[in-house]
GROMACS .gro file of C-alpha atoms in nm:
model
  149
    1VAL     CA    1   9.010  16.440   9.662
    2TYR     CA    2   9.359  16.623   9.462
    3ASP     CA    3   9.434  17.009   9.641
    4ALA     CA    4   9.769  17.002   9.544
    5THR     CA    5   9.943  16.931   9.832
    6THR     CA    6  10.053  16.591  10.023
    7LEU     CA    7   9.846  16.657  10.369
    8ALA     CA    8   9.601  16.376  10.428
    9ALA     CA    9   9.332  16.395  10.718
   10ILE     CA   10   9.400  16.113  10.977
   11THR     CA   11   9.062  15.996  11.153
   12GLY     CA   12   9.020  15.699  11.420
   13GLY     CA   13   9.325  15.471  11.530
   14THR     CA   14   9.436  15.382  11.862
   15LEU     CA   15   9.762  15.329  12.044
   16THR     CA   16   9.885  15.060  12.288
   17GLY     CA   17  10.168  15.075  12.472
   18VAL     CA   18  10.181  15.440  12.612
   19GLU     CA   19  10.241  15.469  12.985
   20ALA     CA   20  10.004  15.585  13.202
   21PRO     CA   21  10.140  15.947  13.328
   22ASP     CA   22  10.166  15.989  12.906
   23THR     CA   23   9.815  15.874  12.765
   24ALA     CA   24   9.688  16.247  12.787
   25ASN     CA   25   9.963  16.397  12.597
   26VAL     CA   26  10.053  16.176  12.284
   27ALA     CA   27   9.812  16.099  12.046
   28ILE     CA   28   9.812  15.982  11.654
   29SER     CA   29   9.858  16.297  11.468
   30THR     CA   30   9.537  16.446  11.280
   31THR     CA   31   9.741  16.517  10.966
   32GLY     CA   32   9.919  16.243  10.777
   33VAL     CA   33  10.143  16.293  10.478
   34PHE     CA   34  10.074  16.121  10.122
   35ALA     CA   35  10.356  15.979   9.953
   36SER     CA   36  10.213  16.177   9.637
   37ALA     CA   37  10.008  16.493   9.560
   38ASN     CA   38   9.876  16.327   9.225
   39VAL     CA   39   9.579  16.162   9.202
   40GLY     CA   40   9.576  15.784   9.232
   41THR     CA   41   9.502  15.481   9.420
   42GLY     CA   42   9.658  15.310   9.752
   43ILE     CA   43   9.916  15.555   9.805
   44ALA     CA   44  10.112  15.532  10.126
   45VAL     CA   45  10.060  15.727  10.384
   46THR     CA   46  10.288  15.845  10.661
   47VAL     CA   47  10.136  15.883  11.038
   48SER     CA   48  10.316  16.069  11.323
   49LEU     CA   49  10.245  16.108  11.683
   50ALA     CA   50  10.153  16.440  11.825
   51GLY     CA   51  10.152  16.596  12.160
   52SER     CA   52  10.401  16.665  12.462
   53THR     CA   53  10.531  16.340  12.503
   54ALA     CA   54  10.498  16.178  12.155
   55LEU     CA   55  10.906  16.216  12.151
   56ASN     CA   56  10.922  15.934  12.433
   57TYR     CA   57  10.786  15.701  12.183
   58ALA     CA   58  10.858  15.526  11.841
   59LEU     CA   59  10.594  15.471  11.588
   60THR     CA   60  10.619  15.181  11.366
   61GLN     CA   61  10.432  15.319  11.045
   62PRO     CA   62  10.098  15.079  11.005
   63GLY     CA   63  10.104  15.058  10.625
   64ILE     CA   64   9.794  15.272  10.558
   65THR     CA   65   9.715  15.380  10.208
   66ALA     CA   66   9.441  15.599  10.082
   67ASN     CA   67   9.313  15.706   9.777
   68ILE     CA   68   9.303  16.102   9.598
   69THR     CA   69   9.057  16.114   9.352
   70LYS     CA   70   9.041  16.437   9.100
   71ALA     CA   71   8.891  16.718   9.185
   72ASN     CA   72   8.648  16.940   9.041
   73GLN     CA   73   8.669  17.252   8.842
   74THR     CA   74   8.511  17.549   8.719
   75ILE     CA   75   8.483  17.789   8.440
   76THR     CA   76   8.416  18.157   8.529
   77PHE     CA   77   8.345  18.347   8.178
   78ASN     CA   78   8.293  18.729   8.250
   79ALA     CA   79   8.107  18.923   7.963
   80LEU     CA   80   8.239  18.994   7.672
   81PRO     CA   81   8.272  19.424   7.507
   82THR     CA   82   8.049  19.472   7.213
   83LEU     CA   83   8.263  19.431   6.909
   84ASN     CA   84   8.263  19.507   6.554
   85THR     CA   85   8.406  19.492   6.262
   86SER     CA   86   8.706  19.780   6.338
   87SER     CA   87   8.753  19.606   6.648
   88SER     CA   88   9.108  19.454   6.759
   89PRO     CA   89   9.196  19.141   6.796
   90PHE     CA   90   9.193  19.058   7.204
   91ASN     CA   91   9.336  18.767   7.442
   92LEU     CA   92   8.992  18.593   7.542
   93ASN     CA   93   9.206  18.488   7.907
   94THR     CA   94   9.129  18.836   8.032
   95PHE     CA   95   8.784  18.755   8.063
   96ALA     CA   96   8.801  18.399   8.173
   97SER     CA   97   9.004  18.089   8.371
   98ALA     CA   98   8.945  17.763   8.522
   99THR     CA   99   9.001  17.753   8.905
  100SER     CA  100   9.225  17.480   8.795
  101GLY     CA  101   9.466  17.746   8.636
  102LEU     CA  102   9.474  17.485   8.331
  103ALA     CA  103   9.466  17.601   7.997
  104LEU     CA  104   9.101  17.693   7.837
  105THR     CA  105   9.027  17.580   7.500
  106TYR     CA  106   8.799  17.814   7.280
  107GLU     CA  107   8.536  17.830   6.959
  108SER     CA  108   8.327  18.018   6.796
  109SER     CA  109   7.980  17.922   6.700
  110ASN     CA  110   7.976  18.169   6.386
  111LEU     CA  111   8.343  18.180   6.210
  112ASP     CA  112   8.202  18.400   5.946
  113VAL     CA  113   8.143  18.646   6.207
  114VAL     CA  114   8.436  18.558   6.492
  115SER     CA  115   8.750  18.341   6.462
  116VAL     CA  116   8.944  18.202   6.743
  117SER     CA  117   9.311  18.117   6.764
  118GLY     CA  118   9.474  17.974   7.059
  119ASN     CA  119   9.316  18.207   7.328
  120THR     CA  120   9.253  18.516   7.098
  121LEU     CA  121   8.937  18.634   6.906
  122THR     CA  122   8.910  18.797   6.588
  123VAL     CA  123   8.629  18.990   6.463
  124VAL     CA  124   8.584  18.875   6.063
  125GLY     CA  125   8.214  19.000   5.968
  126VAL     CA  126   7.895  19.142   6.084
  127GLY     CA  127   7.679  18.930   6.275
  128THR     CA  128   7.660  18.728   6.596
  129ALA     CA  129   7.835  18.437   6.750
  130VAL     CA  130   7.871  18.282   7.064
  131ILE     CA  131   8.210  18.193   7.218
  132THR     CA  132   8.245  17.885   7.426
  133ALA     CA  133   8.523  17.821   7.651
  134SER     CA  134   8.618  17.495   7.754
  135GLN     CA  135   8.884  17.268   7.983
  136ALA     CA  136   8.922  16.887   7.948
  137GLY     CA  137   9.071  16.842   8.260
  138ASP     CA  138   9.350  16.615   8.341
  139SER     CA  139   9.509  16.390   8.560
  140ASN     CA  140   9.413  16.578   8.858
  141TYR     CA  141   9.086  16.734   8.726
  142ASN     CA  142   8.754  16.668   8.604
  143ALA     CA  143   8.665  16.833   8.287
  144ALA     CA  144   8.466  17.149   8.382
  145VAL     CA  145   8.115  17.237   8.256
  146ASN     CA  146   8.150  17.431   7.913
  147ALA     CA  147   8.115  17.831   7.970
  148THR     CA  148   7.979  18.045   7.695
  149GLN     CA  149   7.974  18.394   7.585
   0.00000   0.00000   0.00000
């Protein structure tokens, strides 16, 4: 799953050709390195040796590849203040964010009461409205479930 790093968890595998005195002191590292941190399939993974005698050996890369899948994200949308027609416009990003860090999109359920332009909310009339925050995702993150206030 995408985590913005190139670290790859390595499990399994065996070494052959290790000299008897070194068997307890050399192993396949449990951390490999992806060639790319981004979502994709068949991404090359570089493996290394670990242990106090690892430098006594050369490792021919076994041609390991792995997939990085999209990560999920969530939206936190804190309660908005009670507003009236004399309220100043304000930045909705003060109250909402996505765990991915990607920009949110906002929408008003009642444009006769509240308008939203970009991330700025402006009261335009009397009544009630629900503001919906959404994040469509990108090449590394799935779309988030919408949040409302």
